[in-house]
Structures are given as C-alpha cells and as structure tokens.
Tab-separated table of C-alpha atoms in Angstrom:
chain	number	residue	atom	x	y	z
A	1	MET	CA	-0.227	0.085	0.090
A	2	TRP	CA	1.155	3.436	-0.866
A	3	LYS	CA	-0.388	6.466	1.691
A	4	ALA	CA	1.407	9.940	1.601
A	5	GLU	CA	0.693	13.499	2.626
A	6	TYR	CA	2.240	16.860	2.446
A	7	GLN	CA	3.703	19.030	5.521
A	8	GLU	CA	5.148	22.568	5.466
A	9	ASP	CA	7.971	21.390	7.654
A	10	ARG	CA	9.609	18.380	8.441
A	11	LYS	CA	9.180	17.861	11.709
A	12	ALA	CA	9.615	14.196	12.908
A	13	LYS	CA	6.080	14.591	14.854
A	14	HIS	CA	4.333	14.920	11.611
A	15	ALA	CA	5.635	11.089	10.454
A	16	GLU	CA	4.244	9.769	14.084
A	17	GLU	CA	0.790	11.695	13.835
A	18	PHE	CA	0.509	10.304	10.094
A	19	LEU	CA	1.439	6.969	10.970
A	20	ASP	CA	-0.766	6.450	14.081
A	21	GLY	CA	-1.845	3.040	14.197
A	22	PHE	CA	0.617	1.452	11.994
A	23	SER	CA	2.495	-1.209	12.345
A	24	GLY	CA	4.880	-3.105	9.873
A	25	TRP	CA	7.517	-2.577	7.284
A	26	LEU	CA	7.675	1.668	6.145
A	27	HIS	CA	10.192	1.085	3.113
A	28	ALA	CA	11.191	5.007	3.304
A	29	ASP	CA	14.030	7.419	2.137
A	30	ARG	CA	16.965	8.120	5.116
A	31	TYR	CA	14.897	11.047	6.520
A	32	GLN	CA	16.183	10.890	10.056
A	33	GLY	CA	12.391	11.914	11.460
A	34	TYR	CA	11.270	7.981	10.383
A	35	HIS	CA	13.952	6.910	12.835
A	36	LYS	CA	11.954	8.287	15.452
A	37	LEU	CA	9.399	6.670	15.261
A	38	PRO	CA	8.097	3.592	17.693
A	39	GLU	CA	9.142	-0.072	17.875
A	40	ARG	CA	5.838	-1.229	15.857
A	41	ILE	CA	7.100	0.306	12.733
A	42	ARG	CA	10.325	-1.279	11.474
A	43	VAL	CA	12.062	1.507	8.633
A	44	VAL	CA	13.746	0.307	5.674
A	45	GLY	CA	15.730	1.492	2.764
A	46	CYS	CA	15.255	1.611	-0.829
A	47	ALA	CA	18.012	-0.423	-2.460
A	48	ALA	CA	17.609	2.128	-5.521
A	49	HIS	CA	18.895	5.213	-3.186
A	50	ALA	CA	21.787	2.715	-1.856
A	51	ARG	CA	22.895	2.064	-5.309
A	52	ARG	CA	22.776	5.539	-6.126
A	53	LYS	CA	25.991	5.697	-3.609
A	54	PHE	CA	28.114	3.369	-4.840
A	55	ASP	CA	27.426	4.883	-8.249
A	56	GLU	CA	28.689	8.094	-6.844
A	57	ALA	CA	31.892	6.986	-5.387
A	58	LEU	CA	32.849	4.908	-8.499
A	59	THR	CA	32.531	7.648	-10.876
A	60	ALA	CA	34.332	10.231	-8.527
A	61	LEU	CA	37.556	7.976	-9.581
A	62	PRO	CA	39.984	8.126	-12.618
A	63	LYS	CA	38.631	5.335	-15.174
A	64	GLU	CA	41.727	3.499	-14.657
A	65	GLN	CA	40.781	2.936	-10.580
A	66	GLN	CA	36.905	2.017	-11.408
A	67	GLN	CA	37.604	-1.617	-12.533
A	68	THR	CA	39.924	-2.465	-9.342
A	69	PHE	CA	36.929	-0.471	-6.655
A	70	ARG	CA	34.705	-2.461	-4.469
A	71	ALA	CA	31.514	-0.284	-5.699
A	72	THR	CA	31.892	-2.187	-8.955
A	73	GLU	CA	31.481	-5.324	-6.932
A	74	ALA	CA	28.519	-3.714	-5.323
A	75	LEU	CA	26.797	-2.490	-8.546
A	76	CYS	CA	27.148	-5.815	-10.223
A	77	TYR	CA	24.981	-7.031	-7.548
A	78	PHE	CA	22.514	-4.767	-7.365
A	79	ALA	CA	21.925	-5.098	-10.846
A	80	LYS	CA	21.114	-8.856	-10.006
A	81	LEU	CA	18.759	-7.799	-7.843
A	82	PHE	CA	17.190	-5.534	-9.916
A	83	GLN	CA	17.092	-8.597	-12.350
A	84	LEU	CA	15.136	-10.900	-9.986
A	85	GLU	CA	13.051	-7.867	-8.907
A	86	GLN	CA	11.754	-7.515	-12.517
A	87	SER	CA	11.308	-11.273	-13.329
A	88	PHE	CA	9.158	-11.578	-9.721
A	89	ALA	CA	7.248	-8.674	-11.226
A	90	LYS	CA	6.097	-11.217	-14.249
A	91	LEU	CA	5.146	-13.998	-12.135
A	92	ASN	CA	1.566	-14.516	-10.553
A	93	ARG	CA	0.430	-16.119	-7.238
A	94	LYS	CA	0.273	-19.749	-9.168
A	95	ASN	CA	3.456	-19.724	-10.404
A	96	ALA	CA	5.117	-17.598	-7.382
A	97	ILE	CA	8.265	-20.001	-7.257
A	98	PRO	CA	9.350	-20.880	-10.506
A	99	SER	CA	10.528	-24.751	-11.047
A	100	GLY	CA	14.203	-25.128	-10.006
A	101	TRP	CA	14.698	-22.316	-7.551
A	102	SER	CA	15.122	-23.331	-4.105
A	103	ARG	CA	17.059	-20.516	-2.696
A	104	LEU	CA	17.979	-16.597	-4.185
A	105	SER	CA	21.268	-16.315	-4.564
A	106	LEU	CA	23.078	-12.797	-5.778
A	107	PHE	CA	26.549	-14.109	-5.009
C-alpha cells in the first residue's frame, strides 16, 4: 500500500501522527524523522538509493581505478537484484516460485 501526505516542515512529529495506528515495515528514504518512530514500525531503506551512493563513489574515481574498486562489485550485485525483481514482477500467485529454484543467490 502507498500513502502520502504533505507537510509544511520536516518535523518528526508529522511522521508519527501520520502513521498513528500503523505497525509493520515502512519503506522510506533516509529522513531522520522516520528513525524516531515507535518500535512497532520498522524502517527499511531503498535499494535504488543505496545503489546511487556506490555509483557516485565509482564515478568520482579516474577510469583506470574503477574496475578494481569495490563499488564496481556492489553495482554488479545491485544489477542482479534488480534483474530478479523484474522477473518476480512477471509472476502470478500460481507460479510464484519458478521450478528449479530452491533459494535465491546474488553471489
């Protein structure tokens, strides 16, 4: 489910009021106000935002250093993760786990 609300400022109290009664996983950006929420709400990050930081680190280096930099390896893992995500989007409930898949492995 997706839900949004506009506020004039970024005070943490708005997030807590907006999520009153909610418990579960909150997929959000790195806004610090979310990390002050009650324990019934678990904040999880966005893989696309995390990937961007590795990409920025990589592009800050000269080309000759990029291939041996660990961020290159991380970007390969993100590419595999996003590829899996695309394949999952094509599945329906009846074939949710393709035959032959016993576990997922990015490595």
